[in-house]
């Protein structure tokens, strides 16, 4: 009695690597635009310091509302098209940290908030923004409605940092930058503070 050989096991399909670009949807590209605008504002602020040319500060100020428009648009596009990627929420938070956390802090530093207490306050501001976005990401599933839109916010949304940016833009427009900022410089022992930072 002869036994027939058993058929070979089915070939396993090779596992596809996670492709970031293939998972992107239109909303993700708009979110990247938000991050690019924020990063551009940071680089323009650095260029203003390097060249002592205030025109670069105006470039940074213009890029900030561009980042806000992109930030508002990405969520609307995702809901309109009923498509979001696995990266969407984290991508949005990272872009927001750049555009509404680091970019306003860099602009404030470039405009003249460079005392040691100013820097401490700016770093605290960025840390609060990062913490708030992390909390939002953890709780957003519980707070969202059936469309994926969050019903209400806990805490202050980080894009409200543009209010600080508007104040700084007025200071630049009036030529009140550096030590000419409103309130001057306060010496607190060996530390310095510009009142607008508070």
CSV table of C-alpha atoms in Angstrom, one decimal, residues 30-137:
chain,number,residue,atom,x,y,z
A,30,UNK,CA,-3.2,69.2,5.5
A,31,UNK,CA,-1.9,68.4,9.0
A,32,UNK,CA,1.6,68.2,7.7
A,33,UNK,CA,1.0,71.7,6.2
A,34,UNK,CA,0.2,72.8,9.7
A,35,UNK,CA,3.5,71.4,10.9
A,36,UNK,CA,5.5,72.9,8.0
A,37,UNK,CA,4.0,76.4,8.7
A,38,UNK,CA,4.9,76.1,12.4
A,39,UNK,CA,8.4,74.8,11.6
A,40,UNK,CA,8.8,77.6,9.1
A,41,UNK,CA,7.9,80.2,11.7
A,42,UNK,CA,10.6,78.7,14.0
A,43,UNK,CA,13.2,78.9,11.3
A,44,UNK,CA,12.1,82.4,10.3
A,45,UNK,CA,12.5,83.5,14.0
A,46,UNK,CA,16.0,82.0,14.1
A,47,UNK,CA,16.8,83.8,10.9
A,48,UNK,CA,15.6,87.1,12.4
A,49,UNK,CA,18.0,86.6,15.3
A,50,UNK,CA,20.9,85.5,13.0
A,51,UNK,CA,20.5,88.5,10.6
A,52,UNK,CA,19.0,91.1,13.0
A,53,UNK,CA,16.4,91.6,10.2
A,54,UNK,CA,12.9,92.1,11.6
A,55,UNK,CA,11.4,91.2,8.2
A,56,UNK,CA,11.9,87.6,9.1
A,57,UNK,CA,9.7,88.1,12.2
A,58,UNK,CA,6.9,89.2,9.9
A,59,UNK,CA,7.4,86.0,7.9
A,60,UNK,CA,7.0,84.0,11.1
A,61,UNK,CA,3.9,86.0,12.1
A,62,UNK,CA,2.3,85.3,8.7
A,63,UNK,CA,2.9,81.6,9.0
A,64,UNK,CA,1.1,81.3,12.3
A,65,UNK,CA,-2.4,82.0,10.9
A,66,UNK,CA,-1.6,79.6,8.0
A,67,UNK,CA,-0.9,76.9,10.6
A,68,UNK,CA,-4.2,77.6,12.3
A,69,UNK,CA,-6.2,77.4,9.0
A,70,UNK,CA,-4.5,74.0,8.3
A,71,UNK,CA,-5.3,72.8,11.8
A,72,UNK,CA,-9.0,73.7,11.4
A,73,UNK,CA,-9.2,72.3,7.9
A,74,UNK,CA,-7.6,68.9,8.6
A,75,UNK,CA,-10.4,67.8,10.9
A,76,UNK,CA,-13.1,69.1,8.7
A,77,UNK,CA,-11.7,67.3,5.7
A,78,UNK,CA,-11.4,64.0,7.6
A,79,UNK,CA,-15.1,64.3,8.7
A,80,UNK,CA,-16.2,65.4,5.2
A,81,UNK,CA,-14.5,62.5,3.5
A,82,UNK,CA,-15.3,60.0,6.3
A,83,UNK,CA,-11.7,59.0,6.2
A,84,UNK,CA,-9.0,59.2,8.8
A,85,UNK,CA,-5.7,57.4,9.0
A,86,UNK,CA,-4.2,55.5,12.0
A,87,UNK,CA,-1.7,58.3,12.3
A,88,UNK,CA,-4.2,61.1,12.2
A,89,UNK,CA,-4.6,62.0,15.8
A,90,UNK,CA,-1.0,61.7,16.8
A,91,UNK,CA,0.1,63.5,13.6
A,92,UNK,CA,-2.2,66.4,14.5
A,93,UNK,CA,-0.9,66.6,18.1
A,94,UNK,CA,2.7,66.6,16.9
A,95,UNK,CA,2.0,69.4,14.4
A,96,UNK,CA,0.2,71.4,17.0
A,97,UNK,CA,3.1,71.2,19.5
A,98,UNK,CA,5.3,72.6,16.8
A,99,UNK,CA,2.9,75.3,15.5
A,100,UNK,CA,1.2,76.4,18.7
A,101,UNK,CA,3.8,75.4,21.3
A,102,UNK,CA,7.3,75.8,20.0
A,103,UNK,CA,6.7,78.4,17.3
A,104,UNK,CA,5.1,81.0,19.6
A,105,UNK,CA,7.9,80.4,22.2
A,106,UNK,CA,10.5,80.8,19.5
A,107,UNK,CA,8.8,84.0,18.3
A,108,UNK,CA,8.6,85.4,21.8
A,109,UNK,CA,12.3,84.7,22.3
A,110,UNK,CA,13.2,86.3,19.0
A,111,UNK,CA,11.1,89.4,19.8
A,112,UNK,CA,13.0,89.9,23.1
A,113,UNK,CA,11.7,87.7,25.8
A,114,UNK,CA,15.2,86.3,26.6
A,115,UNK,CA,15.6,86.8,30.3
A,116,UNK,CA,16.2,83.7,32.3
A,117,UNK,CA,12.7,84.0,33.9
A,118,UNK,CA,11.2,84.6,30.4
A,119,UNK,CA,12.8,81.4,29.1
A,120,UNK,CA,11.5,79.5,32.1
A,121,UNK,CA,8.0,80.8,31.5
A,122,UNK,CA,8.2,79.9,27.8
A,123,UNK,CA,9.4,76.4,28.5
A,124,UNK,CA,6.6,76.0,31.0
A,125,UNK,CA,4.2,77.2,28.3
A,126,UNK,CA,5.5,74.5,25.9
A,127,UNK,CA,5.3,71.8,28.6
A,128,UNK,CA,1.7,72.7,29.3
A,129,UNK,CA,0.9,72.5,25.6
A,130,UNK,CA,2.5,69.0,25.3
A,131,UNK,CA,0.7,67.8,28.4
A,132,UNK,CA,-2.7,69.1,27.3
A,133,UNK,CA,-2.3,67.4,23.9
A,134,UNK,CA,-1.3,64.1,25.4
A,135,UNK,CA,-4.3,64.2,27.8
A,136,UNK,CA,-6.6,65.1,24.8
A,137,UNK,CA,-5.3,62.0,22.8
